[in-house]
């Protein structure tokens, strides 16, 4: 499987495992519109297909999200990145890292994989320009050692996209 | 903006944790010290409006080297503060109120007088770690310790009824059951175990050690966050004016960004909601440097009396000491 950064390798706690199994069942019964979970036997890493919404810059384009769950999910946020090639977006880096507050400091155990997916799609849909973040090259270069986006100090200043 | 160090808010909250250690300094600079403010100019919370806020980098190329250097320094500093905070348990041992007096020995005369007055009504305090969850951790311990000491079974039955009601509230608001059920059951487990005479019963020491256990403590904190959020959303019309006045965001956005994430501090709005939802009265005693212009210094307090028990007879048994940015537990005479 492709991976652009080292996922958390500690195995899931029992409570995390139970929670994820329930999320998976719920996903199968009621998948969020525009997403497809690619079935694997790995509960700790989900690969999810995203289809750009109609009427947006990303209509009919397909991308893949990789979601890695930490040992203490849902107390800790999952690590969510696009598997390159990542969509051209002012808040998405070419290595797939996403600058979105709910993936980091504003994460809450009240959220789910499904709600995170919906937030990402809404971030894509509201984009008015297809371009990389200004600091893309610099940031990506600094991630070469396999740094996780969760180790980044993000600054969320844009509440429109 | 992507800067290559660890997440920001943790640090700000760890700074709040310094309160207990160095309260004088913090009290003098009620708001964050200027250099600290500068160091956290990348703090997502300053700019974020919760779910959906995103952003990029804004450092000019010529400043970049310097900015990396500064980030590395900040990262080290943050790690040091975090390590320091972790040494302090979530809930500390009970201390006589004189410990507070000693801490403020060099503080303002108003504070010293207020602490003297506090001593007339209260005997001891129990500090909690300042990590943005201190209100909830204080409330958890104070409430459960009260039940353990009084063995008030009717109170347990009453709160269990409210907890069930909170579950229904979340359900009707559209929360998926699996997002909150684990947090509810961990809380109910603790509540059950402070009642004596069962195989699962625990002592005060065990309650203390559970309250210091990251798993139990965080899950109970999160339970309170769910309850608080549910109550605010259920009575959105009532809470809206407070919230828009405070943060200029919608009720839903407020819950998503200021109630549900761990480490988000507790304000009046949160306390009203939690107290109403669980039906537990809470007294908050304020220790700050405010004073009346005329008349003697007095220690102010505010009783949060649950809306449902408005007969006014409820004397709060949970008493917390508030110092700007932090809550600890107070014990009455």
Short mmCIF file of N, CA and C in Angstrom, two decimals, chain A:
data_model
loop_
_atom_site.label_atom_id
_atom_site.label_comp_id
_atom_site.label_asym_id
_atom_site.label_seq_id
_atom_site.Cartn_x
_atom_site.Cartn_y
_atom_site.Cartn_z
N UNK A 1 0.84 -1.21 0.00
CA UNK A 1 0.00 0.00 0.00
C UNK A 1 0.87 1.26 0.00
N UNK A 2 0.45 2.25 -0.71
CA UNK A 2 1.23 3.49 -0.75
C UNK A 2 1.11 4.24 0.56
N UNK A 3 2.21 4.81 0.97
CA UNK A 3 2.15 5.64 2.17
C UNK A 3 3.18 6.73 2.05
N UNK A 4 2.77 7.97 2.33
CA UNK A 4 3.72 9.05 2.19
C UNK A 4 4.24 9.51 3.54
N UNK A 5 3.73 8.93 4.60
CA UNK A 5 4.29 9.28 5.90
C UNK A 5 4.10 8.11 6.85
N UNK A 6 4.95 8.07 7.86
CA UNK A 6 4.89 6.96 8.79
C UNK A 6 3.62 7.02 9.63
N UNK A 7 2.79 6.00 9.54
CA UNK A 7 1.56 5.99 10.33
C UNK A 7 1.89 5.60 11.78
N UNK A 8 0.99 5.92 12.69
CA UNK A 8 1.22 5.49 14.07
C UNK A 8 1.16 3.97 14.12
N UNK A 9 2.16 3.34 14.71
CA UNK A 9 2.23 1.88 14.60
C UNK A 9 1.74 1.12 15.81
N UNK A 10 1.46 1.85 16.88
CA UNK A 10 0.96 1.15 18.07
C UNK A 10 -0.41 0.58 17.74
N UNK A 11 -0.64 -0.65 18.19
CA UNK A 11 -1.92 -1.26 17.84
C UNK A 11 -3.05 -0.57 18.59
N UNK A 12 -4.24 -0.73 18.06
CA UNK A 12 -5.42 -0.08 18.62
C UNK A 12 -5.74 -0.64 20.00
N UNK A 13 -6.17 0.24 20.90
CA UNK A 13 -6.66 -0.23 22.20
C UNK A 13 -7.99 -0.95 21.96
N UNK A 14 -8.42 -1.68 22.98
CA UNK A 14 -9.65 -2.45 22.84
C UNK A 14 -10.83 -1.52 22.55
N UNK A 15 -10.86 -0.41 23.28
CA UNK A 15 -11.98 0.52 23.15
C UNK A 15 -11.96 1.18 21.76
N UNK A 16 -10.76 1.44 21.24
CA UNK A 16 -10.61 2.01 19.89
C UNK A 16 -11.09 1.02 18.84
N UNK A 17 -10.73 -0.23 19.07
CA UNK A 17 -11.09 -1.30 18.14
C UNK A 17 -12.61 -1.44 18.06
N UNK A 18 -13.25 -1.48 19.23
CA UNK A 18 -14.71 -1.58 19.27
C UNK A 18 -15.38 -0.41 18.57
N UNK A 19 -14.87 0.78 18.88
CA UNK A 19 -15.44 1.99 18.29
C UNK A 19 -15.32 1.95 16.77
N UNK A 20 -14.13 1.55 16.28
CA UNK A 20 -13.93 1.53 14.82
C UNK A 20 -14.80 0.50 14.13
N UNK A 21 -15.00 -0.64 14.83
CA UNK A 21 -15.87 -1.64 14.22
C UNK A 21 -17.29 -1.07 14.06
N UNK A 22 -17.72 -0.33 15.08
CA UNK A 22 -19.06 0.28 14.98
C UNK A 22 -19.11 1.33 13.88
N UNK A 23 -18.02 2.10 13.77
CA UNK A 23 -17.99 3.13 12.71
C UNK A 23 -18.05 2.48 11.33
N UNK A 24 -17.36 1.36 11.22
CA UNK A 24 -17.33 0.67 9.93
C UNK A 24 -18.72 0.15 9.55
N UNK A 25 -19.39 -0.44 10.54
CA UNK A 25 -20.75 -0.95 10.28
C UNK A 25 -21.65 0.21 9.85
N UNK A 26 -21.58 1.32 10.62
CA UNK A 26 -22.40 2.48 10.32
C UNK A 26 -22.09 3.01 8.91
N UNK A 27 -20.80 3.00 8.56
CA UNK A 27 -20.39 3.46 7.24
C UNK A 27 -21.03 2.59 6.16
N UNK A 28 -21.01 1.25 6.41
CA UNK A 28 -21.55 0.34 5.39
C UNK A 28 -23.05 0.53 5.22
N UNK A 29 -23.74 0.81 6.33
CA UNK A 29 -25.18 1.00 6.27
C UNK A 29 -25.51 2.37 5.65
N UNK A 30 -24.67 3.35 6.00
CA UNK A 30 -25.02 4.73 5.70
C UNK A 30 -23.78 5.52 5.28
N UNK A 31 -23.22 5.18 4.10
CA UNK A 31 -21.96 5.84 3.71
C UNK A 31 -22.20 7.31 3.36
N UNK A 32 -21.24 8.19 3.69
CA UNK A 32 -21.42 9.60 3.32
C UNK A 32 -21.38 9.75 1.80
N UNK A 33 -22.21 10.63 1.30
CA UNK A 33 -22.35 10.81 -0.14
C UNK A 33 -21.03 11.27 -0.77
N UNK A 34 -20.60 10.56 -1.82
CA UNK A 34 -19.38 10.96 -2.51
C UNK A 34 -18.14 10.21 -2.04
N UNK A 35 -18.32 9.25 -1.11
CA UNK A 35 -17.17 8.52 -0.57
C UNK A 35 -17.37 7.01 -0.69
N UNK A 36 -16.23 6.32 -0.87
CA UNK A 36 -16.30 4.87 -0.93
C UNK A 36 -15.14 4.30 -0.12
N UNK A 37 -15.48 3.48 0.86
CA UNK A 37 -14.44 2.86 1.67
C UNK A 37 -13.92 1.64 0.92
N UNK A 38 -12.58 1.60 0.71
CA UNK A 38 -12.02 0.44 0.02
C UNK A 38 -11.75 -0.65 1.04
N UNK A 39 -12.44 -1.74 0.86
CA UNK A 39 -12.40 -2.79 1.87
C UNK A 39 -11.02 -3.44 1.96
N UNK A 40 -10.47 -3.44 3.16
CA UNK A 40 -9.25 -4.19 3.44
C UNK A 40 -9.49 -4.91 4.76
N UNK A 41 -8.50 -5.71 5.18
CA UNK A 41 -8.68 -6.35 6.49
C UNK A 41 -7.96 -5.55 7.57
N UNK A 42 -7.55 -4.32 7.22
CA UNK A 42 -6.83 -3.50 8.18
C UNK A 42 -7.75 -2.44 8.79
N UNK A 43 -8.16 -2.69 10.04
CA UNK A 43 -9.07 -1.77 10.70
C UNK A 43 -8.37 -0.46 11.06
N UNK A 44 -7.05 -0.52 11.21
CA UNK A 44 -6.30 0.64 11.68
C UNK A 44 -5.96 1.62 10.55
N UNK A 45 -6.08 1.18 9.32
CA UNK A 45 -5.87 2.10 8.19
C UNK A 45 -6.99 1.95 7.18
N UNK A 46 -7.73 3.03 7.00
CA UNK A 46 -8.78 3.00 6.00
C UNK A 46 -8.31 3.77 4.77
N UNK A 47 -8.64 3.22 3.61
CA UNK A 47 -8.41 3.99 2.39
C UNK A 47 -9.79 4.31 1.81
N UNK A 48 -10.01 5.58 1.60
CA UNK A 48 -11.34 6.04 1.19
C UNK A 48 -11.27 6.83 -0.11
N UNK A 49 -12.13 6.44 -1.04
CA UNK A 49 -12.18 7.14 -2.31
C UNK A 49 -13.12 8.35 -2.21
N UNK A 50 -12.64 9.49 -2.70
CA UNK A 50 -13.47 10.71 -2.66
C UNK A 50 -13.76 11.12 -4.09
N UNK A 51 -15.00 11.43 -4.37
CA UNK A 51 -15.34 11.95 -5.69
C UNK A 51 -15.76 13.40 -5.57
N UNK A 52 -15.10 14.28 -6.29
CA UNK A 52 -15.40 15.71 -6.25
C UNK A 52 -16.88 15.95 -6.57
N UNK A 53 -17.49 16.88 -5.81
CA UNK A 53 -18.93 17.11 -5.97
C UNK A 53 -19.23 17.82 -7.28
N UNK A 54 -20.41 17.51 -7.85
CA UNK A 54 -20.88 18.17 -9.07
C UNK A 54 -20.94 19.68 -8.86
N UNK A 55 -20.63 20.41 -9.89
CA UNK A 55 -20.75 21.86 -9.81
C UNK A 55 -19.61 22.53 -9.06
N UNK A 56 -18.55 21.76 -8.72
CA UNK A 56 -17.39 22.36 -8.07
C UNK A 56 -16.17 22.16 -8.96
N UNK A 57 -15.06 22.80 -8.57
CA UNK A 57 -13.83 22.69 -9.38
C UNK A 57 -13.33 21.26 -9.50
N UNK A 58 -13.77 20.41 -8.59
CA UNK A 58 -13.24 19.03 -8.56
C UNK A 58 -14.26 18.00 -9.06
N UNK A 59 -15.30 18.47 -9.75
CA UNK A 59 -16.35 17.57 -10.22
C UNK A 59 -15.75 16.41 -10.99
N UNK A 60 -16.23 15.21 -10.64
CA UNK A 60 -15.86 13.97 -11.31
C UNK A 60 -14.40 13.56 -11.13
N UNK A 61 -13.63 14.32 -10.37
CA UNK A 61 -12.26 13.88 -10.11
C UNK A 61 -12.29 12.94 -8.91
N UNK A 62 -11.41 11.94 -8.95
CA UNK A 62 -11.38 10.97 -7.86
C UNK A 62 -10.04 11.02 -7.15
N UNK A 63 -10.09 11.05 -5.84
CA UNK A 63 -8.88 11.05 -5.01
C UNK A 63 -9.00 10.00 -3.93
N UNK A 64 -7.83 9.73 -3.31
CA UNK A 64 -7.87 8.73 -2.24
C UNK A 64 -7.37 9.31 -0.93
N UNK A 65 -8.15 9.08 0.11
CA UNK A 65 -7.75 9.51 1.45
C UNK A 65 -7.22 8.30 2.21
N UNK A 66 -6.16 8.54 2.97
CA UNK A 66 -5.66 7.48 3.84
C UNK A 66 -5.86 7.91 5.29
N UNK A 67 -6.60 7.10 6.03
CA UNK A 67 -6.91 7.44 7.42
C UNK A 67 -6.24 6.43 8.34
N UNK A 68 -5.31 6.89 9.17
CA UNK A 68 -4.63 6.02 10.13
C UNK A 68 -5.12 6.33 11.53
N UNK A 69 -5.46 5.28 12.27
CA UNK A 69 -6.01 5.49 13.61
C UNK A 69 -4.97 5.21 14.68
N UNK A 70 -4.84 6.14 15.64
CA UNK A 70 -3.88 5.95 16.71
C UNK A 70 -4.41 4.99 17.77
N UNK A 71 -3.55 4.53 18.62
CA UNK A 71 -3.89 3.59 19.69
C UNK A 71 -5.11 4.07 20.49
N UNK A 72 -5.13 5.38 20.79
CA UNK A 72 -6.19 5.87 21.66
C UNK A 72 -7.30 6.63 20.92
N UNK A 73 -7.56 6.23 19.69
CA UNK A 73 -8.73 6.75 18.99
C UNK A 73 -9.96 6.37 19.81
N UNK A 74 -10.98 7.18 19.96
CA UNK A 74 -11.15 8.52 19.39
C UNK A 74 -10.67 9.67 20.30
N UNK A 75 -10.01 9.37 21.43
CA UNK A 75 -9.49 10.49 22.22
C UNK A 75 -8.46 11.25 21.40
N UNK A 76 -7.68 10.50 20.62
CA UNK A 76 -6.72 11.15 19.73
C UNK A 76 -7.27 11.17 18.31
N UNK A 77 -6.91 12.22 17.58
CA UNK A 77 -7.40 12.36 16.21
C UNK A 77 -6.78 11.32 15.28
N UNK A 78 -7.51 10.89 14.26
CA UNK A 78 -6.89 10.06 13.24
C UNK A 78 -5.95 10.92 12.39
N UNK A 79 -5.00 10.27 11.73
CA UNK A 79 -4.16 11.01 10.80
C UNK A 79 -4.77 10.85 9.40
N UNK A 80 -5.14 11.95 8.80
CA UNK A 80 -5.81 11.88 7.50
C UNK A 80 -5.00 12.63 6.45
N UNK A 81 -4.62 11.92 5.38
CA UNK A 81 -3.90 12.57 4.28
C UNK A 81 -4.46 12.07 2.94
N UNK A 82 -4.21 12.84 1.91
CA UNK A 82 -4.51 12.36 0.57
C UNK A 82 -3.33 11.51 0.09
N UNK A 83 -3.62 10.38 -0.53
CA UNK A 83 -2.54 9.63 -1.15
C UNK A 83 -2.23 10.35 -2.46
N UNK A 84 -0.96 10.81 -2.68
CA UNK A 84 -0.67 11.57 -3.90
C UNK A 84 -1.01 10.74 -5.13
N UNK A 85 -1.50 11.35 -6.22
CA UNK A 85 -1.64 12.80 -6.40
C UNK A 85 -2.82 13.39 -5.61
N UNK A 86 -2.53 14.44 -4.83
CA UNK A 86 -3.56 15.08 -4.02
C UNK A 86 -4.22 16.17 -4.84
N UNK A 87 -5.48 16.49 -4.53
CA UNK A 87 -6.15 17.56 -5.29
C UNK A 87 -5.40 18.89 -5.16
N UNK A 88 -5.43 19.66 -6.26
CA UNK A 88 -4.84 21.00 -6.23
C UNK A 88 -5.76 21.91 -5.45
N UNK A 89 -5.31 22.34 -4.29
CA UNK A 89 -6.17 23.12 -3.39
C UNK A 89 -5.29 23.99 -2.51
N UNK A 90 -5.72 25.21 -2.22
CA UNK A 90 -4.87 26.12 -1.42
C UNK A 90 -4.50 25.60 -0.03
N UNK A 91 -5.20 24.58 0.45
CA UNK A 91 -4.88 24.07 1.79
C UNK A 91 -4.44 22.62 1.77
N UNK A 92 -4.13 22.11 0.59
CA UNK A 92 -3.68 20.73 0.50
C UNK A 92 -2.30 20.71 -0.15
N UNK A 93 -1.34 20.15 0.56
CA UNK A 93 0.03 20.10 0.07
C UNK A 93 0.21 18.94 -0.89
N UNK A 94 1.25 19.05 -1.74
CA UNK A 94 1.41 18.03 -2.78
C UNK A 94 1.76 16.66 -2.20
N UNK A 95 2.24 16.62 -0.96
CA UNK A 95 2.49 15.31 -0.33
C UNK A 95 1.23 14.75 0.31
N UNK A 96 0.11 15.44 0.14
CA UNK A 96 -1.16 14.93 0.62
C UNK A 96 -1.59 15.46 1.98
N UNK A 97 -0.71 16.19 2.66
CA UNK A 97 -1.08 16.73 3.97
C UNK A 97 -2.15 17.81 3.84
N UNK A 98 -3.07 17.81 4.78
CA UNK A 98 -4.23 18.71 4.70
C UNK A 98 -4.22 19.67 5.88
N UNK A 99 -4.35 20.95 5.58
CA UNK A 99 -4.40 21.95 6.65
C UNK A 99 -5.86 22.21 7.01
N UNK A 100 -6.36 21.44 7.98
CA UNK A 100 -7.77 21.57 8.39
C UNK A 100 -7.82 21.36 9.89
N UNK A 101 -8.35 22.35 10.60
CA UNK A 101 -8.23 22.33 12.07
C UNK A 101 -8.81 21.10 12.76
N UNK A 102 -9.92 20.56 12.24
CA UNK A 102 -10.52 19.43 12.94
C UNK A 102 -9.63 18.18 12.93
N UNK A 103 -8.62 18.17 12.06
CA UNK A 103 -7.71 17.02 12.04
C UNK A 103 -6.64 17.14 13.12
N UNK A 104 -6.55 18.31 13.71
CA UNK A 104 -5.50 18.53 14.70
C UNK A 104 -6.09 19.03 16.00
N UNK A 105 -5.98 20.32 16.29
CA UNK A 105 -6.35 20.81 17.62
C UNK A 105 -7.85 20.85 17.87
N UNK A 106 -8.63 20.97 16.83
CA UNK A 106 -10.07 21.04 17.03
C UNK A 106 -10.73 19.68 16.89
N UNK A 107 -9.93 18.63 16.85
CA UNK A 107 -10.51 17.29 16.84
C UNK A 107 -11.29 17.07 18.11
N UNK A 108 -12.40 16.35 18.01
CA UNK A 108 -13.14 15.94 19.20
C UNK A 108 -13.60 14.50 19.01
N UNK A 109 -13.62 13.74 20.10
CA UNK A 109 -14.12 12.36 20.01
C UNK A 109 -15.57 12.31 19.55
N UNK A 110 -16.25 13.46 19.54
CA UNK A 110 -17.63 13.47 19.04
C UNK A 110 -17.65 13.33 17.52
N UNK A 111 -16.49 13.49 16.87
CA UNK A 111 -16.45 13.37 15.41
C UNK A 111 -16.23 11.92 15.01
N UNK A 112 -16.46 11.66 13.73
CA UNK A 112 -16.31 10.31 13.21
C UNK A 112 -15.57 10.39 11.88
N UNK A 113 -15.15 9.25 11.36
CA UNK A 113 -14.51 9.24 10.06
C UNK A 113 -15.43 9.89 9.04
N UNK A 114 -16.69 9.53 9.17
CA UNK A 114 -17.68 10.05 8.24
C UNK A 114 -17.79 11.57 8.31
N UNK A 115 -17.83 12.13 9.52
CA UNK A 115 -17.96 13.59 9.61
C UNK A 115 -16.69 14.29 9.14
N UNK A 116 -15.53 13.64 9.35
CA UNK A 116 -14.27 14.21 8.86
C UNK A 116 -14.28 14.24 7.33
N UNK A 117 -14.75 13.15 6.72
CA UNK A 117 -14.83 13.08 5.27
C UNK A 117 -15.70 14.21 4.72
N UNK A 118 -16.83 14.42 5.37
CA UNK A 118 -17.75 15.45 4.91
C UNK A 118 -17.10 16.83 5.00
N UNK A 119 -16.34 17.07 6.08
CA UNK A 119 -15.64 18.35 6.21
C UNK A 119 -14.59 18.53 5.11
N UNK A 120 -13.91 17.45 4.76
CA UNK A 120 -12.88 17.55 3.72
C UNK A 120 -13.54 17.85 2.36
N UNK A 121 -14.65 17.16 2.11
CA UNK A 121 -15.34 17.39 0.84
C UNK A 121 -15.86 18.83 0.77
N UNK A 122 -16.33 19.33 1.92
CA UNK A 122 -16.84 20.70 1.91
C UNK A 122 -15.71 21.70 1.70
N UNK A 123 -14.53 21.36 2.22
CA UNK A 123 -13.36 22.20 2.01
C UNK A 123 -12.99 22.23 0.51
N UNK A 124 -13.09 21.06 -0.14
CA UNK A 124 -12.82 20.99 -1.58
C UNK A 124 -13.87 21.81 -2.34
N UNK A 125 -15.12 21.58 -1.97
CA UNK A 125 -16.22 22.18 -2.73
C UNK A 125 -16.21 23.70 -2.69
N UNK A 126 -15.75 24.27 -1.57
CA UNK A 126 -15.82 25.72 -1.47
C UNK A 126 -14.60 26.42 -2.06
N UNK A 127 -13.68 25.64 -2.61
CA UNK A 127 -12.48 26.25 -3.20
C UNK A 127 -12.83 26.99 -4.49
N UNK A 128 -12.22 28.16 -4.67
CA UNK A 128 -12.51 28.94 -5.88
C UNK A 128 -11.32 28.92 -6.84
N UNK A 129 -10.23 28.30 -6.42
CA UNK A 129 -9.06 28.29 -7.27
C UNK A 129 -8.29 26.99 -7.05
N UNK A 130 -7.79 26.45 -8.18
CA UNK A 130 -7.02 25.21 -8.06
C UNK A 130 -5.55 25.55 -7.98
N UNK A 131 -5.04 25.65 -6.79
CA UNK A 131 -3.60 25.89 -6.65
C UNK A 131 -3.10 25.33 -5.34
N UNK A 132 -1.77 25.15 -5.28
CA UNK A 132 -1.14 24.64 -4.07
C UNK A 132 -0.98 25.78 -3.05
N UNK A 133 -0.84 25.42 -1.77
CA UNK A 133 -0.51 26.45 -0.78
C UNK A 133 0.79 27.16 -1.17
N UNK A 134 0.91 28.43 -0.79
CA UNK A 134 2.09 29.21 -1.17
C UNK A 134 3.39 28.57 -0.71
N UNK A 135 3.35 27.96 0.46
CA UNK A 135 4.58 27.40 1.02
C UNK A 135 4.74 25.92 0.71
N UNK A 136 4.07 25.45 -0.35
CA UNK A 136 4.06 24.02 -0.62
C UNK A 136 5.46 23.39 -0.69
N UNK A 137 6.34 23.96 -1.54
CA UNK A 137 7.64 23.32 -1.76
C UNK A 137 8.45 23.23 -0.47
N UNK A 138 8.42 24.33 0.25
CA UNK A 138 9.16 24.39 1.50
C UNK A 138 8.64 23.35 2.48
N UNK A 139 7.34 23.31 2.60
CA UNK A 139 6.74 22.39 3.57
C UNK A 139 7.01 20.94 3.20
N UNK A 140 6.81 20.63 1.93
CA UNK A 140 6.97 19.25 1.49
C UNK A 140 8.43 18.81 1.67
N UNK A 141 9.35 19.73 1.38
CA UNK A 141 10.77 19.42 1.56
C UNK A 141 11.06 19.08 3.02
N UNK A 142 10.46 19.83 3.89
CA UNK A 142 10.67 19.60 5.32
C UNK A 142 10.00 18.34 5.84
N UNK A 143 9.14 17.75 5.03
CA UNK A 143 8.46 16.52 5.46
C UNK A 143 9.16 15.28 4.92
N UNK A 144 10.26 15.49 4.20
CA UNK A 144 10.93 14.38 3.53
C UNK A 144 11.32 13.25 4.48
N UNK A 145 11.58 13.60 5.74
CA UNK A 145 11.99 12.56 6.69
C UNK A 145 10.81 11.75 7.22
N UNK A 146 9.67 11.88 6.58
CA UNK A 146 8.53 11.08 6.98
C UNK A 146 7.72 11.68 8.13
N UNK A 147 7.85 12.97 8.30
CA UNK A 147 7.13 13.66 9.35
C UNK A 147 5.62 13.52 9.14
N UNK A 148 4.92 13.29 10.25
CA UNK A 148 3.47 13.20 10.17
C UNK A 148 2.87 14.60 10.20
N UNK A 149 1.74 14.81 9.52
CA UNK A 149 1.12 16.15 9.59
C UNK A 149 0.70 16.49 11.02
N UNK A 150 0.55 15.47 11.86
CA UNK A 150 0.15 15.75 13.24
C UNK A 150 1.29 16.36 14.05
N UNK A 151 2.51 16.32 13.48
CA UNK A 151 3.65 16.94 14.17
C UNK A 151 3.89 18.36 13.67
N UNK A 152 2.97 18.86 12.88
CA UNK A 152 3.13 20.20 12.32
C UNK A 152 2.41 21.21 13.19
N UNK A 153 2.99 22.37 13.29
CA UNK A 153 2.27 23.45 13.97
C UNK A 153 1.46 24.19 12.91
N UNK A 154 0.20 23.93 12.82
CA UNK A 154 -0.64 24.51 11.78
C UNK A 154 -1.20 25.83 12.24
N UNK A 155 -1.45 26.65 11.26
CA UNK A 155 -2.10 27.91 11.55
C UNK A 155 -3.34 28.01 10.69
N UNK A 156 -4.50 28.02 11.32
CA UNK A 156 -5.76 28.04 10.57
C UNK A 156 -6.30 29.46 10.56
N UNK A 157 -6.18 30.12 9.46
CA UNK A 157 -6.60 31.52 9.45
C UNK A 157 -7.76 31.75 8.49
N UNK A 158 -8.06 30.72 7.74
CA UNK A 158 -9.02 30.91 6.67
C UNK A 158 -10.28 30.13 6.99
N UNK A 159 -11.36 30.83 7.26
CA UNK A 159 -12.58 30.09 7.58
C UNK A 159 -13.55 30.06 6.41
N UNK A 160 -13.08 30.45 5.24
CA UNK A 160 -13.99 30.48 4.09
C UNK A 160 -13.87 29.23 3.25
N UNK A 161 -12.69 28.65 3.21
CA UNK A 161 -12.51 27.46 2.37
C UNK A 161 -12.42 26.21 3.25
#
